[in-house]
Coordinates of C-alpha atoms in Angstrom, one line a residue:
X1 CA 104.1 83.4 103.0
X2 CA 102.6 80.7 105.2
X3 CA 98.9 79.9 105.6
X4 CA 99.0 81.3 109.1
X5 CA 100.4 84.7 107.8
X6 CA 97.9 84.7 105.0
X7 CA 95.1 84.2 107.5
X8 CA 96.6 87.1 109.6
X9 CA 96.4 89.4 106.6
X10 CA 93.1 88.4 105.0
X11 CA 91.4 87.5 108.3
X12 CA 92.6 89.7 111.1
X13 CA 93.3 92.8 109.1
X14 CA 90.1 92.9 107.1
X15 CA 87.8 91.4 109.7
X16 CA 89.1 94.2 111.9
X17 CA 88.1 96.7 109.3
X18 CA 84.5 95.4 109.3
X19 CA 84.2 95.2 113.1
X20 CA 85.7 98.6 113.6
X21 CA 83.1 100.3 111.4
X22 CA 80.3 98.3 113.0
X23 CA 81.4 98.5 116.6
X24 CA 83.9 101.3 117.1
X25 CA 82.7 103.4 114.2
X26 CA 84.8 106.5 114.7
X27 CA 87.5 108.3 112.9
X28 CA 90.6 109.8 114.3
X29 CA 90.6 113.4 115.5
X30 CA 92.3 116.0 113.3
X31 CA 95.8 114.8 113.6
X32 CA 97.4 116.3 110.6
X33 CA 100.9 117.4 109.9
X34 CA 101.8 119.7 107.0
X35 CA 100.9 117.9 103.8
X36 CA 99.9 114.7 105.6
X37 CA 96.6 113.6 107.2
X38 CA 95.2 110.8 109.4
X39 CA 91.8 111.0 107.6
X40 CA 90.0 107.7 107.6
X41 CA 92.1 106.3 110.5
X42 CA 90.7 104.4 113.5
X43 CA 91.8 102.3 116.5
X44 CA 90.9 98.6 116.2
X45 CA 92.6 96.4 118.8
X46 CA 94.0 97.9 122.0
X47 CA 97.8 98.5 121.7
X48 CA 100.1 97.5 124.6
X49 CA 100.0 99.9 127.6
X50 CA 101.8 103.1 126.9
X51 CA 101.9 102.6 123.1
X52 CA 99.8 104.8 120.8
X53 CA 100.2 104.0 117.1
X54 CA 98.8 105.8 114.1
X55 CA 99.5 106.6 110.5
X56 CA 99.5 109.6 108.1
X57 CA 99.0 109.8 104.3
X58 CA 99.6 112.5 101.8
X59 CA 96.7 114.9 101.6
X60 CA 97.2 115.5 97.9
X61 CA 98.9 113.5 95.2
X62 CA 99.4 114.1 91.5
X63 CA 98.9 111.4 88.9
X64 CA 100.9 111.7 85.6
X65 CA 98.3 111.6 82.9
X66 CA 100.5 109.6 80.6
X67 CA 102.3 107.1 82.8
X68 CA 99.6 107.0 85.5
X69 CA 102.4 107.1 88.1
X70 CA 102.1 108.8 91.4
X71 CA 104.1 109.2 94.6
X72 CA 102.5 108.9 98.1
X73 CA 104.1 109.5 101.5
X74 CA 103.0 107.1 104.3
X75 CA 104.0 107.6 108.0
X76 CA 103.6 105.4 111.0
X77 CA 104.2 107.0 114.4
X78 CA 104.1 106.2 118.1
X79 CA 102.8 109.0 120.3
X80 CA 102.8 106.9 123.4
X81 CA 105.2 106.8 126.3
X82 CA 106.6 103.4 125.7
X83 CA 108.4 101.7 122.7
X84 CA 106.1 99.7 120.4
X85 CA 108.2 96.5 120.2
X86 CA 108.0 94.5 116.9
X87 CA 105.2 95.8 114.6
X88 CA 104.5 95.9 110.9
X89 CA 102.9 98.3 108.6
X90 CA 100.9 97.0 105.6
X91 CA 100.2 99.2 102.5
X92 CA 97.4 97.8 100.4
X93 CA 95.9 99.1 97.1
X94 CA 92.4 98.7 95.8
X95 CA 90.6 99.3 92.6
X96 CA 92.3 101.9 90.4
X97 CA 95.2 102.4 92.8
X98 CA 98.0 99.8 92.5
X99 CA 100.9 99.9 94.9
X100 CA 104.1 99.2 92.9
X101 CA 106.7 99.6 95.6
X102 CA 107.2 100.7 99.2
X103 CA 110.8 101.5 100.0
X104 CA 112.3 99.0 102.5
X105 CA 109.3 96.7 102.4
X106 CA 108.4 93.3 100.9
X107 CA 105.6 92.6 98.4
X108 CA 102.7 90.5 99.6
X109 CA 102.3 87.6 97.1
X110 CA 99.2 87.9 94.9
X111 CA 97.7 84.7 96.3
X112 CA 97.9 86.1 99.9
X113 CA 96.2 89.4 99.1
X114 CA 92.8 89.9 100.6
X115 CA 89.7 89.9 98.3
X116 CA 89.3 93.2 96.5
X117 CA 93.0 94.2 96.8
X118 CA 95.3 94.3 93.8
X119 CA 98.6 94.9 95.5
X120 CA 100.2 95.1 98.9
X121 CA 103.5 95.5 100.8
X122 CA 104.5 94.5 104.3
X123 CA 107.0 96.7 106.3
X124 CA 108.6 95.1 109.3
X125 CA 109.6 97.5 112.1
X126 CA 111.8 96.1 114.9
X127 CA 110.8 98.9 117.4
X128 CA 109.4 102.3 117.3
X129 CA 110.5 104.5 120.2
X130 CA 108.0 106.8 122.0
X131 CA 107.5 110.1 120.1
X132 CA 109.2 108.7 117.0
X133 CA 107.9 108.0 113.5
X134 CA 109.0 106.2 110.3
X135 CA 108.3 107.5 106.8
X136 CA 107.8 105.4 103.7
X137 CA 108.0 106.4 100.1
X138 CA 105.1 104.7 98.2
X139 CA 105.3 104.3 94.5
X140 CA 101.9 103.6 92.8
X141 CA 99.9 103.9 89.7
X142 CA 96.4 105.2 89.4
X143 CA 93.9 104.4 86.7
X144 CA 91.9 107.6 86.4
X145 CA 89.0 105.8 84.7
X146 CA 88.3 104.1 88.1
X147 CA 88.0 105.0 91.7
X148 CA 91.1 104.1 93.8
X149 CA 91.7 103.4 97.5
X150 CA 94.6 102.7 99.8
X151 CA 94.8 101.1 103.2
X152 CA 97.5 101.4 106.0
X153 CA 97.0 99.0 108.9
X154 CA 99.5 98.8 111.8
X155 CA 99.7 95.3 113.3
X156 CA 101.7 93.3 115.8
X157 CA 104.5 91.2 114.2
X158 CA 102.4 88.1 113.4
X159 CA 99.4 90.0 112.3
X160 CA 97.0 88.6 114.9
X161 CA 96.2 92.1 116.1
X162 CA 95.6 95.4 114.2
X163 CA 96.3 98.3 116.5
X164 CA 95.4 101.0 113.9
X165 CA 94.0 101.2 110.4
X166 CA 93.8 104.1 108.0
X167 CA 91.4 103.3 105.2
X168 CA 90.6 101.9 102.8
X169 CA 90.4 105.6 102.0
X170 CA 89.9 107.0 98.5
X171 CA 92.0 109.4 96.5
X172 CA 90.1 111.3 93.9
X173 CA 88.9 114.4 92.1
X174 CA 85.6 115.5 90.7
X175 CA 87.0 117.6 87.9
X176 CA 89.8 116.0 85.9
X177 CA 92.0 117.7 83.4
X178 CA 93.2 115.0 81.0
X179 CA 95.0 117.5 78.8
X180 CA 97.2 118.7 81.6
X181 CA 100.5 117.0 82.5
X182 CA 99.1 115.7 85.8
X183 CA 95.8 115.3 87.7
X184 CA 95.7 116.4 91.4
X185 CA 93.8 114.0 93.7
X186 CA 92.7 114.6 97.3
X187 CA 92.7 112.1 100.1
X188 CA 89.2 111.3 101.3
X189 CA 87.6 112.2 97.9
X190 CA 85.8 109.7 95.6
X191 CA 87.2 109.8 92.1
X192 CA 84.8 110.9 89.4
X193 CA 86.3 109.1 86.4
X194 CA 87.0 111.1 83.3
X195 CA 84.5 110.3 80.4
X196 CA 85.6 109.1 76.9
X197 CA 85.0 112.6 75.6
X198 CA 87.6 114.1 78.0
X199 CA 85.2 115.7 80.5
X200 CA 84.7 114.7 84.1
X201 CA 82.2 112.1 85.2
X202 CA 79.7 114.6 86.5
X203 CA 80.5 114.1 90.2
X204 CA 78.8 116.6 92.5
X205 CA 80.5 118.7 95.1
X206 CA 79.4 117.3 98.5
X207 CA 80.5 120.4 100.3
X208 CA 81.2 120.3 104.0
X209 CA 84.9 119.7 103.3
X210 CA 87.4 119.3 106.2
X211 CA 89.7 122.1 107.0
X212 CA 92.8 120.0 106.3
X213 CA 92.1 119.8 102.5
X214 CA 93.0 122.5 99.9
X215 CA 90.0 124.7 99.1
X216 CA 90.8 124.7 95.3
X217 CA 90.0 121.0 94.9
X218 CA 86.4 119.9 95.1
X219 CA 85.3 117.0 97.2
X220 CA 82.5 114.5 97.0
X221 CA 80.6 112.6 99.7
X222 CA 80.9 112.8 103.5
X223 CA 84.4 113.7 104.5
X224 CA 84.3 111.9 107.8
X225 CA 83.1 108.4 106.8
X226 CA 85.2 105.6 108.0
X227 CA 84.9 103.2 105.0
X228 CA 83.8 103.7 101.4
X229 CA 80.2 102.6 100.8
X230 CA 80.7 101.4 97.3
X231 CA 82.1 98.3 95.7
X232 CA 85.4 98.4 97.6
X233 CA 83.6 98.6 100.9
X234 CA 81.5 95.6 100.0
X235 CA 84.6 93.7 98.9
X236 CA 86.3 94.5 102.2
X237 CA 83.4 93.2 104.2
X238 CA 83.3 90.1 102.1
X239 CA 87.0 89.6 102.7
X240 CA 86.5 89.9 106.4
X241 CA 83.9 87.3 106.4
X242 CA 86.0 85.0 104.2
X243 CA 88.9 85.5 106.7
X244 CA 86.8 84.3 109.6
X245 CA 85.6 81.3 107.6
X246 CA 89.2 80.5 106.6
X247 CA 90.4 80.6 110.2
X248 CA 87.5 78.4 111.4
X249 CA 88.2 75.9 108.6
X250 CA 91.9 75.9 109.4
X251 CA 91.2 75.2 113.1
X252 CA 88.9 72.3 112.2
X253 CA 91.6 70.8 110.0
X254 CA 94.2 71.0 112.8
X255 CA 91.9 69.6 115.5

């Protein structure tokens, strides 16, 4: 991946994350379909006239307690009246969640990943017609001793603009069952890591859950926050600043 493309990922994408929470600072309306949710999604740069792009993620996933493997569904859609033209979807993992494969997409080299990310894939889309969507099968692992987050940005083909970004949004549970075959995790919930003794990490139920999440799984923290406020959020902001510095440094070198 060229330096320009690296700047596009680490700079435009993650700087956009920071500016969106500082300036736009809003989440998407309830735009959920079946077992999928747009929770944590937001518009960043203006899309071309007539194009309306967004994403969806699985509301609930299950992590195999032995292999740590899990499957996630990601969707990018165009609800506008015009075709999108060439775009790309990025799938980026943070902390305890590591993206192992995204069907039909290319892995982002480790050296080109933004700070704080442990894995990522880029999915090129030639054109997305109005009213159409494209679904991706995401294979990942989740270390239940940590918190884990995922991020789905939708960009133009060269990454200079980010039209939409979902996340980084956490998957998690407050009450884990390490003796069960799998642990269910909810989108938009901070993970309360299991303790060495096998109990949960003592996370509290934040209440005020959104209607699009199953009632039987507890949640923590505000359900409508745009970005996590912990270490991953700090890493994301740092990465955005680093991206700006890198672009300015590159421009000076080429002048």
